[in-house]
Short mmCIF file of C-alpha atoms and ligand atoms in Angstrom, two decimals:
data_model
loop_
_atom_site.label_atom_id
_atom_site.label_comp_id
_atom_site.label_asym_id
_atom_site.label_seq_id
_atom_site.Cartn_x
_atom_site.Cartn_y
_atom_site.Cartn_z
CA UNK A 1 115.96 157.61 144.74
CA UNK A 2 115.77 158.56 141.10
CA UNK A 3 113.98 161.88 140.65
CA UNK A 4 112.86 160.74 137.17
CA UNK A 5 110.54 158.15 138.66
CA UNK A 6 107.86 160.56 139.88
CA UNK A 7 104.33 159.14 140.38
CA UNK A 8 103.24 160.07 136.84
CA UNK A 9 105.96 157.96 135.26
CA UNK A 10 106.14 155.42 138.06
CA UNK A 11 106.91 151.81 137.27
CA UNK A 12 103.94 149.74 138.29
CA UNK A 13 103.99 145.99 138.88
CA UNK A 14 103.59 145.10 135.21
CA UNK A 15 101.59 146.78 132.48
CA UNK A 16 98.29 148.06 133.77
CA UNK A 17 99.14 146.66 137.22
CA UNK A 18 97.37 148.06 140.24
CA UNK A 19 99.77 149.91 142.50
CA UNK A 20 98.72 150.03 146.15
CA UNK A 21 98.30 153.61 147.33
CA UNK A 22 99.26 152.81 150.90
CA UNK A 23 101.66 150.06 151.97
CA UNK A 24 102.51 149.25 155.59
CA UNK A 25 105.35 147.02 156.74
CA UNK A 26 106.01 145.21 160.00
CA UNK A 27 109.79 145.04 159.74
CA UNK A 28 110.60 141.84 161.57
CA UNK A 29 113.67 139.64 161.77
CA UNK A 30 116.53 142.01 162.55
CA UNK A 31 117.55 140.01 165.61
CA UNK A 32 117.52 136.68 163.76
CA UNK A 33 119.51 138.17 160.87
CA UNK A 34 122.21 139.23 163.35
CA UNK A 35 122.14 135.91 165.20
CA UNK A 36 122.63 133.97 161.96
CA UNK A 37 125.86 135.93 161.51
CA UNK A 38 127.02 135.73 165.11
CA UNK A 39 126.58 139.51 165.43
CA UNK A 40 124.99 141.58 168.22
CA UNK A 41 121.31 142.50 167.78
CA UNK A 42 122.23 146.12 167.09
CA UNK A 43 123.98 145.01 163.89
CA UNK A 44 120.63 143.59 162.76
CA UNK A 45 118.90 146.88 163.47
CA UNK A 46 121.63 148.75 161.58
CA UNK A 47 121.13 146.49 158.58
CA UNK A 48 117.38 146.99 159.07
CA UNK A 49 117.84 150.75 158.76
CA UNK A 50 119.53 150.21 155.37
CA UNK A 51 116.51 148.13 154.34
CA UNK A 52 114.33 151.10 155.32
CA UNK A 53 116.23 153.26 152.79
CA UNK A 54 115.70 150.65 150.08
CA UNK A 55 112.00 150.27 150.85
CA UNK A 56 111.53 154.04 150.81
CA UNK A 57 113.22 154.33 147.45
CA UNK A 58 111.26 151.41 145.99
CA UNK A 59 107.96 152.81 147.26
CA UNK A 60 108.67 156.22 145.71
CA UNK A 61 109.85 154.70 142.43
CA UNK A 62 106.70 152.60 142.13
CA UNK A 63 104.38 155.52 142.80
CA UNK A 64 103.12 154.36 146.20
CA UNK A 65 101.61 157.38 148.01
CA UNK A 66 102.16 156.33 151.62
CA UNK A 67 104.58 153.91 153.26
CA UNK A 68 103.96 153.17 156.93
CA UNK A 69 106.74 151.46 158.87
CA UNK A 70 106.39 149.78 162.23
CA UNK A 71 109.62 150.97 163.82
CA UNK A 72 108.93 150.65 167.54
CA UNK A 73 105.80 149.23 169.10
CA UNK A 74 104.42 150.01 172.53
CA UNK A 75 105.42 146.43 173.42
CA UNK A 76 109.08 147.03 172.46
CA UNK A 77 109.72 148.76 175.81
CA UNK A 78 110.01 145.24 177.23
CA UNK A 79 113.36 144.85 175.47
CA UNK A 80 116.65 145.37 177.29
CA UNK A 81 117.68 148.90 178.13
CA UNK A 82 120.71 148.43 175.92
CA UNK A 83 118.63 147.46 172.88
CA UNK A 84 116.18 150.34 173.41
CA UNK A 85 119.06 152.77 173.61
CA UNK A 86 120.64 151.25 170.46
CA UNK A 87 117.34 151.60 168.58
CA UNK A 88 116.92 155.20 169.74
CA UNK A 89 120.47 156.07 168.70
CA UNK A 90 119.91 154.47 165.33
CA UNK A 91 116.75 156.48 164.74
CA UNK A 92 118.58 159.68 165.66
CA UNK A 93 121.41 158.79 163.27
CA UNK A 94 119.03 157.81 160.47
CA UNK A 95 117.04 161.01 160.87
CA UNK A 96 120.18 163.13 160.72
CA UNK A 97 121.52 161.34 157.67
CA UNK A 98 118.26 161.04 155.76
CA UNK A 99 116.58 164.38 156.33
CA UNK A 100 118.31 165.89 153.31
CA UNK A 101 117.26 162.91 151.19
CA UNK A 102 113.65 163.30 152.32
CA UNK A 103 113.72 166.97 151.37
CA UNK A 104 115.46 166.39 148.06
CA UNK A 105 113.11 163.58 147.07
CA UNK A 106 109.98 165.41 148.20
CA UNK A 107 109.08 162.88 150.88
CA UNK A 108 106.85 164.05 153.72
CA UNK A 109 107.61 162.54 157.12
CA UNK A 110 104.72 161.77 159.40
CA UNK A 111 104.77 160.14 162.83
CA UNK A 112 102.12 158.03 164.48
CA UNK A 113 102.15 156.68 168.02
CA UNK A 114 103.05 158.38 171.29
CA UNK A 115 106.59 159.35 170.35
CA UNK A 116 106.84 161.75 173.31
CA UNK A 117 108.14 158.74 175.25
CA UNK A 118 111.48 159.03 173.42
CA UNK A 119 112.72 162.07 175.33
CA UNK A 120 112.86 165.78 174.56
CA UNK A 121 115.94 165.75 172.35
CA UNK A 122 114.76 163.09 169.90
CA UNK A 123 111.23 164.49 169.94
CA UNK A 124 112.59 167.88 168.91
CA UNK A 125 114.57 166.36 166.04
CA UNK A 126 111.60 164.29 164.92
CA UNK A 127 109.26 167.28 164.96
CA UNK A 128 111.77 169.42 163.10
CA UNK A 129 111.97 166.78 160.38
CA UNK A 130 108.17 166.59 160.17
CA UNK A 131 107.97 170.36 159.89
CA UNK A 132 110.69 170.65 157.26
CA UNK A 133 109.09 168.05 155.04
CA UNK A 134 105.46 169.06 155.60
CA UNK A 135 104.89 170.42 152.09
CA UNK A 136 106.36 167.45 150.23
CA UNK A 137 103.87 165.51 148.14
CA UNK A 138 105.67 162.72 146.31
CA UNK A 139 105.41 160.15 149.10
CA UNK A 140 104.45 160.17 152.76
CA UNK A 141 106.77 158.13 154.97
CA UNK A 142 104.89 157.28 158.14
CA UNK A 143 107.01 156.07 161.04
CA UNK A 144 105.10 154.32 163.82
CA UNK A 145 106.88 155.02 167.11
CA UNK A 146 105.61 153.68 170.40
CA UNK A 147 102.48 152.87 168.42
CA UNK A 148 99.74 150.48 169.49
CA UNK A 149 96.55 150.11 167.48
CA UNK A 150 94.19 149.47 170.40
CA UNK A 151 95.51 152.56 172.19
CA UNK A 152 94.95 154.59 169.02
CA UNK A 153 91.36 153.35 168.64
CA UNK A 154 90.61 153.93 172.34
CA UNK A 155 91.95 157.50 172.07
CA UNK A 156 89.73 158.10 169.02
CA UNK A 157 86.69 156.79 170.92
CA UNK A 158 87.57 159.01 173.86
CA UNK A 159 87.75 162.11 171.64
CA UNK A 160 84.34 161.31 170.16
CA UNK A 161 82.93 160.83 173.66
CA UNK A 162 84.30 164.21 174.75
CA UNK A 163 82.70 165.86 171.71
CA UNK A 164 79.41 164.12 172.42
CA UNK A 165 79.43 165.21 176.07
CA UNK A 166 80.12 168.78 174.92
CA UNK A 167 77.12 168.41 172.57
CA UNK A 168 79.38 169.10 169.57
CA UNK A 169 78.20 165.90 167.94
CA UNK A 170 75.17 163.66 168.21
CA UNK A 171 76.24 160.16 169.38
CA UNK A 172 73.73 158.66 166.94
CA UNK A 173 75.78 160.02 164.05
CA UNK A 174 79.03 158.29 165.09
CA UNK A 175 79.97 155.77 162.46
CA UNK A 176 83.05 154.37 160.73
CA UNK A 177 83.84 157.63 158.95
CA UNK A 178 83.67 159.62 162.17
CA UNK A 179 85.93 157.18 164.01
CA UNK A 180 88.40 156.98 161.10
CA UNK A 181 88.60 160.77 161.18
CA UNK A 182 89.89 160.63 164.75
CA UNK A 183 92.69 158.15 164.02
CA UNK A 184 96.26 159.29 163.52
CA UNK A 185 96.09 157.96 159.95
CA UNK A 186 93.16 160.24 159.08
CA UNK A 187 95.02 162.05 156.30
CA UNK A 188 96.39 158.93 154.59
CA UNK A 189 94.89 156.84 151.79
CA UNK A 190 93.15 153.59 152.83
CA UNK A 191 95.66 150.88 153.66
CA UNK A 192 95.90 148.56 150.64
CA UNK A 193 98.75 146.23 151.49
CA UNK A 194 100.23 145.14 154.82
CA UNK A 195 103.49 143.19 154.71
CA UNK A 196 105.19 141.37 157.59
CA UNK A 197 108.62 139.88 157.11
CA UNK A 198 110.42 136.98 158.83
CA UNK A 199 107.69 134.37 158.63
CA UNK A 200 105.67 135.61 161.62
CA UNK A 201 101.94 135.53 160.88
CA UNK A 202 100.48 138.12 163.26
CA UNK A 203 99.38 141.75 163.16
CA UNK A 204 100.80 142.45 166.63
CA UNK A 205 98.46 145.35 167.40
CA UNK A 206 99.49 147.24 164.24
CA UNK A 207 96.90 149.20 162.19
CA UNK A 208 94.05 146.88 163.20
CA UNK A 209 91.27 149.23 162.10
CA UNK A 210 93.11 150.35 158.96
CA UNK A 211 93.84 146.77 157.85
CA UNK A 212 90.14 145.85 157.63
CA UNK A 213 90.26 145.42 153.83
CA UNK A 214 94.00 145.42 153.25
CA UNK A 215 95.71 142.55 151.50
CA UNK A 216 97.99 140.79 153.98
CA UNK A 217 101.32 139.45 152.86
CA UNK A 218 103.54 137.39 155.13
CA UNK A 219 107.03 136.89 153.73
CA UNK A 220 109.81 134.59 154.93
CA UNK A 221 112.57 137.11 154.18
CA UNK A 222 114.22 138.65 157.23
CA UNK A 223 113.84 142.45 157.22
CA UNK A 224 117.55 143.30 156.67
CA UNK A 225 117.42 141.19 153.49
CA UNK A 226 114.34 142.99 152.15
CA UNK A 227 115.34 144.74 148.93
CA UNK A 228 113.91 146.38 145.79
CA UNK A 229 113.18 142.98 144.29
CA UNK A 230 111.25 141.88 147.37
CA UNK A 231 109.27 145.13 147.24
CA UNK A 232 108.50 144.71 143.54
CA UNK A 233 107.49 141.08 144.20
CA UNK A 234 105.08 142.20 146.93
CA UNK A 235 103.49 144.70 144.54
CA UNK A 236 103.12 141.97 141.92
CA UNK A 237 101.41 139.70 144.42
CA UNK A 238 99.10 142.58 145.33
CA UNK A 239 98.28 143.29 141.68
CA UNK A 240 97.46 139.62 141.09
CA UNK A 241 95.02 139.41 143.98
CA UNK A 242 91.33 139.79 143.36
CA UNK A 243 90.15 142.33 145.90
CA UNK A 244 86.46 141.90 146.48
CA UNK A 245 85.86 143.99 149.62
CA UNK A 246 83.20 141.44 150.61
CA UNK A 247 81.22 142.23 147.45
CA UNK A 248 81.06 138.75 145.97
C1 LIG B 1 112.07 143.82 164.48
O1 LIG B 1 113.13 142.92 164.50
C2 LIG B 1 112.53 145.19 164.30
C3 LIG B 1 112.37 146.20 165.23
C4 LIG B 1 111.73 146.02 166.53
C5 LIG B 1 112.88 147.55 165.00
C6 LIG B 1 112.83 148.08 163.62
C7 LIG B 1 113.88 149.10 163.49
C8 LIG B 1 114.62 149.31 162.40
C9 LIG B 1 114.43 148.63 161.13
C10 LIG B 1 115.77 150.25 162.45
C11 LIG B 1 115.57 151.69 162.42
C12 LIG B 1 114.26 152.23 162.00
C13 LIG B 1 114.10 153.36 161.28
C14 LIG B 1 112.75 153.85 160.96
C15 LIG B 1 115.25 154.09 160.75
P1 LIG B 1 113.39 142.04 165.79
O2 LIG B 1 114.44 142.70 166.59
O3 LIG B 1 112.09 141.83 166.50
O4 LIG B 1 113.89 140.71 165.16
P2 LIG B 1 113.78 139.24 165.75
O5 LIG B 1 112.30 138.94 165.84
O6 LIG B 1 114.48 138.42 164.73
O7 LIG B 1 114.45 139.26 167.08
#
């Protein structure tokens, strides 16, 4: 990541282009990438982790404020024990290797989802990384781990209900703002752009509330092949879209 490309001097998608403040990516296609090469699925995930590095660098260089990555969904537990253990090991490895980079490049790490399911050792490492990067302001890297959007929304509704029962809030005052404030994404900018790779055209229970007005971009590229050019292309597509927010 080049330290020169701080948000002030960030390269936008063309002169006067609109840079999305918050980009989310459903990183799909690792398994197919590996299969195409006659490799085990874990090789696809390893290559996917390299694509994560590239996406992080591209997001920072373009002046994006938050990058949310769908790393492990609540549905991914249905995969084989071997694949789950490979993915967990890869996350541990990535965290170890990249923590210094996050600190050096002033990237704040944030987690969403119920990551407690990953066991005490990984949880401790994850929380240490979150703590050590808490004051960084250049970019927030949000990793969704064991995340499911409906679960997140239900938990937010439950918290509001508890407050209402305790007479801390009046149920009549509960609106979009109040619910948004209970979501795990409460401290992030509005989601502007949601990308899914590998030709699948679904949201798969990812950021359903947050994606209400986001531009959706479904790309054919398999995640391990996603590079700086693909990221820049996505930002160009975003800048060229006419966002009306239902206004006209
Ligand atoms: C989807 O591909 C990808 C995943 C379920 C996992 C994403 C994980 C990584 C990119 C690696 C590590 C992550 C971090 C944050 C370092 P798939 O396996 O569903 O692909 P397929 O649909 O082609 O089988």
